[in-house]
Amino acid sequence: MTRKVRVGLLGCGVVGTGIVRLLHDNARTIEGRLGAPIEIVGIAVRDLSKPRDAIVSAPLVTEDAMSVATHPDVDVVVEVMGGLHPAGELVKAALDLGKHVVTANKALLAEEGDALLETAEQKKVDLYFEAAVAGGIPIIRVLREGLASDRIVALRGIVNGTSNYVLSRMQHEGLDFADVLKDAQRLGYAEADPTLDVGGGDAAHKLAILATLAYGARVHPREILKEGIDTVGAVDMRYAERFGFVIKPLAIARPVPWGREEALDLRVHPALVSKSSVLASIGGALNAVFVEGAMLGPCLMSGPGAGALPTAMSVVSDIVDVGRNMLVDSHARVPTRAFRGESLQTMRVRPSAEHRCRWYLRFSVADQAGVLARIAGVLGGFDVSIEQMVQEGGRGGSSVPATLVMLTHEAREGDVREALSEIARLAYCHEAPRALRVEEDA
Ligand code: NAP
Ligand code: HSE
């Protein structure tokens, strides 16, 4: 090998342009740390006619992505185009040719990571993905290396920058969901399909990756309970605040007793967290991952979870790592998924109906005698007990609906769901009840 690490870049959008910029601006530091320069030998894009940042060298840019992924001069293929196709085929082609791969593509890893990582193991090359989870926070390295001697008792965090940004601005500025989402897209936080962000799909992809690294379990995103922030209204922010909470987009993975075995509790959803909790203070596009080790105890990492340069920083640090391995001819010393392939297990996932927590419930109902008693009766019938309640709006018997907001004592999720579906069928319910979980340990 020449003492150079030669990179083929697949994609030159928000993250790809950040990588080109960072490699230029930090070239001396990187060479000092790696012991060799990193050189880009080809850049693949979808549309050659699109205007690019002047830092991107035009002669390197092509629409023929396969020629970059398989180029004989390329040592490391860096995939930052996103999506499953053609990204998956390109990564596979590169691995098959014995090239190392660095990717920021959590969707690809969560859906097809096992097969790609097995190919990488067979071919004795590295497949790294630090930027795929929590952007600039080096959480993958921490789980893989820093915590290699500990058992993880719980992992919870805010891993979608767009959702956190949207909820934070709705909370502080009372803005509409749609306007804030547009800003998140303009700032380069959102996915090409922003429903992945606000619907919880992106966080589920990331949680599947984190759960594998934390627990040595093969987890597919479809096993994760997933609810987006798109059903949270400004009104919910206000009531949550009255009860002493803020609403945050959480991702949670923890082992729980289930029958005679252990199962994983895996959830992605907005939740009420106490105003004084650590995660309540993580605002804007910041991400945070809170890991609790059996020996270590609690440990919080927070930082930018999205955006061109923080994400590029993680990608290029992976290239440096791969380059270091190349220079000493040592690959796979540290298992990519934190556990050796043969130790990875299939763990059961606890049904979400068994989860117990306090609940925030909001109803829009006719303001008539007996309505509150009927709702409380249905809840009571399912063993859901009310802790606090406020009623607003309505004008006694008129057509103006009243808003009823309740905070319950701890209740089983399956029971809450059944009670709410019965209440939703009552004639005086103006819209489907809204329900949000309270996360006590945030
Ligand atoms: P982006 O701005 O949409 O850029 C995608 C790039 O890939 C563009 O340059 C596009 O070409 C190119 N591309 C797309 N399909 C292609 C195809 N079929 N053939 C050749 N080139 C193709 O996306 P991004 O925000 O940089 O995100 C890239 C990846 O990083 C995604 O997997 C995303 O989930 C991940 N990620 C993003 C962030 C973030 O903050 N943005 C953070 C962490 C991880 P054109 O320029 O010609 O359209
Ligand atoms: N769309 C993602 C987010 C980018 O908002 O967190 C970082 O993975």
mmCIF file of C-alpha atoms in Angstrom, residues 160-330:
data_model
loop_
_atom_site.group_PDB
_atom_site.id
_atom_site.type_symbol
_atom_site.label_atom_id
_atom_site.label_comp_id
_atom_site.label_asym_id
_atom_site.label_seq_id
_atom_site.Cartn_x
_atom_site.Cartn_y
_atom_site.Cartn_z
ATOM 1 C CA ASN A 160 -33.175 12.336 16.178
ATOM 2 C CA GLY A 161 -31.987 15.918 15.868
ATOM 3 C CA THR A 162 -34.870 16.994 13.633
ATOM 4 C CA SER A 163 -37.523 15.855 16.130
ATOM 5 C CA ASN A 164 -35.712 17.492 19.023
ATOM 6 C CA TYR A 165 -35.284 20.698 17.026
ATOM 7 C CA VAL A 166 -38.977 20.772 16.056
ATOM 8 C CA LEU A 167 -40.272 20.065 19.582
ATOM 9 C CA SER A 168 -37.833 22.546 21.166
ATOM 10 C CA ARG A 169 -38.929 25.392 18.891
ATOM 11 C CA MET A 170 -42.588 24.515 19.311
ATOM 12 C CA GLN A 171 -42.037 24.613 23.076
ATOM 13 C CA HIS A 172 -40.064 27.850 23.294
ATOM 14 C CA GLU A 173 -41.525 29.849 20.410
ATOM 15 C CA GLY A 174 -45.031 28.380 20.126
ATOM 16 C CA LEU A 175 -44.429 27.818 16.389
ATOM 17 C CA ASP A 176 -46.317 25.453 14.110
ATOM 18 C CA PHE A 177 -44.953 22.016 13.410
ATOM 19 C CA ALA A 178 -44.823 22.502 9.601
ATOM 20 C CA ASP A 179 -42.845 25.783 9.720
ATOM 21 C CA VAL A 180 -40.248 24.416 12.110
ATOM 22 C CA LEU A 181 -39.819 21.269 10.027
ATOM 23 C CA LYS A 182 -39.054 23.442 6.984
ATOM 24 C CA ASP A 183 -36.268 25.132 8.967
ATOM 25 C CA ALA A 184 -34.852 21.728 9.981
ATOM 26 C CA GLN A 185 -34.747 20.763 6.288
ATOM 27 C CA ARG A 186 -33.081 24.033 5.335
ATOM 28 C CA LEU A 187 -30.418 23.511 8.007
ATOM 29 C CA GLY A 188 -29.630 20.026 6.664
ATOM 30 C CA TYR A 189 -30.843 18.046 9.698
ATOM 31 C CA ALA A 190 -33.776 16.255 8.106
ATOM 32 C CA GLU A 191 -33.651 13.087 6.006
ATOM 33 C CA ALA A 192 -34.505 13.269 2.290
ATOM 34 C CA ASP A 193 -37.872 11.852 3.416
ATOM 35 C CA PRO A 194 -38.583 13.856 6.615
ATOM 36 C CA THR A 195 -41.403 11.493 7.638
ATOM 37 C CA LEU A 196 -38.571 9.186 8.721
ATOM 38 C CA ASP A 197 -37.550 11.840 11.273
ATOM 39 C CA VAL A 198 -40.917 12.989 12.568
ATOM 40 C CA GLY A 199 -42.514 9.532 12.350
ATOM 41 C CA GLY A 200 -39.809 7.900 14.502
ATOM 42 C CA GLY A 201 -38.383 5.635 11.759
ATOM 43 C CA ASP A 202 -34.929 7.251 11.828
ATOM 44 C CA ALA A 203 -34.708 6.933 15.629
ATOM 45 C CA ALA A 204 -35.833 3.283 15.371
ATOM 46 C CA HIS A 205 -33.022 2.583 12.880
ATOM 47 C CA LYS A 206 -30.537 4.142 15.313
ATOM 48 C CA LEU A 207 -31.949 2.338 18.336
ATOM 49 C CA ALA A 208 -31.677 -1.011 16.529
ATOM 50 C CA ILE A 209 -27.961 -0.303 15.977
ATOM 51 C CA LEU A 210 -27.407 0.876 19.568
ATOM 52 C CA ALA A 211 -29.259 -2.120 21.057
ATOM 53 C CA THR A 212 -27.049 -4.506 19.083
ATOM 54 C CA LEU A 213 -23.904 -2.820 20.362
ATOM 55 C CA ALA A 214 -25.143 -2.496 23.954
ATOM 56 C CA TYR A 215 -26.707 -5.938 24.394
ATOM 57 C CA GLY A 216 -25.156 -8.142 21.711
ATOM 58 C CA ALA A 217 -28.661 -8.744 20.358
ATOM 59 C CA ARG A 218 -29.746 -8.876 16.745
ATOM 60 C CA VAL A 219 -32.516 -6.272 16.567
ATOM 61 C CA HIS A 220 -34.607 -5.346 13.544
ATOM 62 C CA PRO A 221 -36.339 -1.911 13.567
ATOM 63 C CA ARG A 222 -39.762 -3.571 13.043
ATOM 64 C CA GLU A 223 -39.458 -5.037 16.577
ATOM 65 C CA ILE A 224 -39.290 -1.542 18.083
ATOM 66 C CA LEU A 225 -42.426 0.260 19.271
ATOM 67 C CA LYS A 226 -42.405 3.423 17.185
ATOM 68 C CA GLU A 227 -44.435 6.613 17.526
ATOM 69 C CA GLY A 228 -43.518 9.936 15.950
ATOM 70 C CA ILE A 229 -43.717 13.507 17.170
ATOM 71 C CA ASP A 230 -46.224 14.357 14.455
ATOM 72 C CA THR A 231 -49.180 13.889 16.831
ATOM 73 C CA VAL A 232 -47.805 16.267 19.488
ATOM 74 C CA GLY A 233 -49.579 19.630 19.414
ATOM 75 C CA ALA A 234 -48.595 22.990 20.873
ATOM 76 C CA VAL A 235 -51.493 22.426 23.287
ATOM 77 C CA ASP A 236 -49.776 19.299 24.657
ATOM 78 C CA MET A 237 -46.596 21.299 25.254
ATOM 79 C CA ARG A 238 -48.550 23.785 27.346
ATOM 80 C CA TYR A 239 -50.362 21.218 29.467
ATOM 81 C CA ALA A 240 -47.195 19.167 29.957
ATOM 82 C CA GLU A 241 -45.518 22.296 31.253
ATOM 83 C CA ARG A 242 -48.387 22.909 33.701
ATOM 84 C CA PHE A 243 -47.791 19.440 35.143
ATOM 85 C CA GLY A 244 -44.014 20.120 35.440
ATOM 86 C CA PHE A 245 -42.816 18.321 32.293
ATOM 87 C CA VAL A 246 -41.391 18.940 28.834
ATOM 88 C CA ILE A 247 -41.987 16.697 25.828
ATOM 89 C CA LYS A 248 -38.897 15.047 24.334
ATOM 90 C CA PRO A 249 -38.409 12.524 21.494
ATOM 91 C CA LEU A 250 -36.949 9.507 23.289
ATOM 92 C CA ALA A 251 -35.389 6.222 22.236
ATOM 93 C CA ILE A 252 -35.106 3.579 24.956
ATOM 94 C CA ALA A 253 -33.495 0.127 25.102
ATOM 95 C CA ARG A 254 -33.174 -1.838 28.315
ATOM 96 C CA PRO A 255 -33.276 -5.435 29.421
ATOM 97 C CA VAL A 256 -36.311 -6.268 31.579
ATOM 98 C CA PRO A 257 -37.469 -9.486 33.272
ATOM 99 C CA TRP A 258 -40.018 -11.278 31.101
ATOM 100 C CA GLY A 259 -41.329 -14.614 32.327
ATOM 101 C CA ARG A 260 -38.323 -16.648 33.369
ATOM 102 C CA GLU A 261 -35.998 -14.910 30.959
ATOM 103 C CA GLU A 262 -34.831 -11.453 30.142
ATOM 104 C CA ALA A 263 -36.303 -9.536 27.225
ATOM 105 C CA LEU A 264 -35.574 -6.172 25.691
ATOM 106 C CA ASP A 265 -37.860 -3.195 26.187
ATOM 107 C CA LEU A 266 -37.406 -1.195 22.950
ATOM 108 C CA ARG A 267 -39.315 2.026 22.397
ATOM 109 C CA VAL A 268 -39.167 5.182 20.284
ATOM 110 C CA HIS A 269 -41.779 7.811 21.124
ATOM 111 C CA PRO A 270 -42.240 11.349 22.415
ATOM 112 C CA ALA A 271 -42.528 11.332 26.204
ATOM 113 C CA LEU A 272 -43.052 13.709 29.098
ATOM 114 C CA VAL A 273 -39.865 14.102 31.133
ATOM 115 C CA SER A 274 -39.530 16.146 34.276
ATOM 116 C CA LYS A 275 -38.403 19.754 33.642
ATOM 117 C CA SER A 276 -35.516 19.128 36.026
ATOM 118 C CA SER A 277 -34.310 15.940 34.285
ATOM 119 C CA VAL A 278 -31.067 15.755 32.335
ATOM 120 C CA LEU A 279 -32.740 15.058 28.987
ATOM 121 C CA ALA A 280 -35.093 18.040 29.434
ATOM 122 C CA SER A 281 -32.099 20.346 29.015
ATOM 123 C CA ILE A 282 -31.051 18.856 25.652
ATOM 124 C CA GLY A 283 -32.540 21.364 23.199
ATOM 125 C CA GLY A 284 -32.449 22.203 19.491
ATOM 126 C CA ALA A 285 -30.811 19.664 17.175
ATOM 127 C CA LEU A 286 -28.644 18.382 20.009
ATOM 128 C CA ASN A 287 -28.671 14.655 20.706
ATOM 129 C CA ALA A 288 -27.893 12.917 23.960
ATOM 130 C CA VAL A 289 -27.337 9.315 24.905
ATOM 131 C CA PHE A 290 -27.589 8.292 28.520
ATOM 132 C CA VAL A 291 -25.968 4.922 29.185
ATOM 133 C CA GLU A 292 -26.127 3.174 32.512
ATOM 134 C CA GLY A 293 -23.441 0.550 33.075
ATOM 135 C CA ALA A 294 -23.753 -2.042 35.861
ATOM 136 C CA MET A 295 -20.294 -1.039 37.149
ATOM 137 C CA LEU A 296 -19.913 2.420 35.637
ATOM 138 C CA GLY A 297 -23.293 3.798 36.734
ATOM 139 C CA PRO A 298 -24.886 6.622 34.731
ATOM 140 C CA CYS A 299 -22.981 8.341 31.927
ATOM 141 C CA LEU A 300 -24.342 11.034 29.617
ATOM 142 C CA MET A 301 -22.962 12.099 26.268
ATOM 143 C CA SER A 302 -24.483 14.982 24.379
ATOM 144 C CA GLY A 303 -23.599 16.992 21.297
ATOM 145 C CA PRO A 304 -24.700 17.822 17.746
ATOM 146 C CA GLY A 305 -26.719 14.937 16.348
ATOM 147 C CA ALA A 306 -27.010 16.204 12.800
ATOM 148 C CA GLY A 307 -25.587 18.764 10.390
ATOM 149 C CA ALA A 308 -22.784 18.807 7.836
ATOM 150 C CA LEU A 309 -19.601 19.247 9.872
ATOM 151 C CA PRO A 310 -20.435 17.302 13.074
ATOM 152 C CA THR A 311 -21.529 14.339 10.950
ATOM 153 C CA ALA A 312 -18.540 14.696 8.620
ATOM 154 C CA MET A 313 -16.288 14.700 11.697
ATOM 155 C CA SER A 314 -17.575 11.254 12.697
ATOM 156 C CA VAL A 315 -17.236 9.917 9.134
ATOM 157 C CA VAL A 316 -13.667 11.174 8.777
ATOM 158 C CA SER A 317 -12.698 9.836 12.216
ATOM 159 C CA ASP A 318 -13.860 6.437 10.932
ATOM 160 C CA ILE A 319 -11.688 6.892 7.822
ATOM 161 C CA VAL A 320 -8.761 7.670 10.132
ATOM 162 C CA ASP A 321 -9.497 4.499 12.130
ATOM 163 C CA VAL A 322 -9.697 2.386 8.969
ATOM 164 C CA GLY A 323 -6.500 4.042 7.737
ATOM 165 C CA ARG A 324 -4.706 3.221 10.985
ATOM 166 C CA ASN A 325 -5.759 -0.421 10.612
ATOM 167 C CA MET A 326 -4.566 -0.423 6.994
ATOM 168 C CA LEU A 327 -1.183 1.028 7.879
ATOM 169 C CA VAL A 328 -0.451 -1.714 10.426
ATOM 170 C CA ASP A 329 -2.306 -4.399 8.456
ATOM 171 C CA SER A 330 -4.717 -5.150 11.266
#
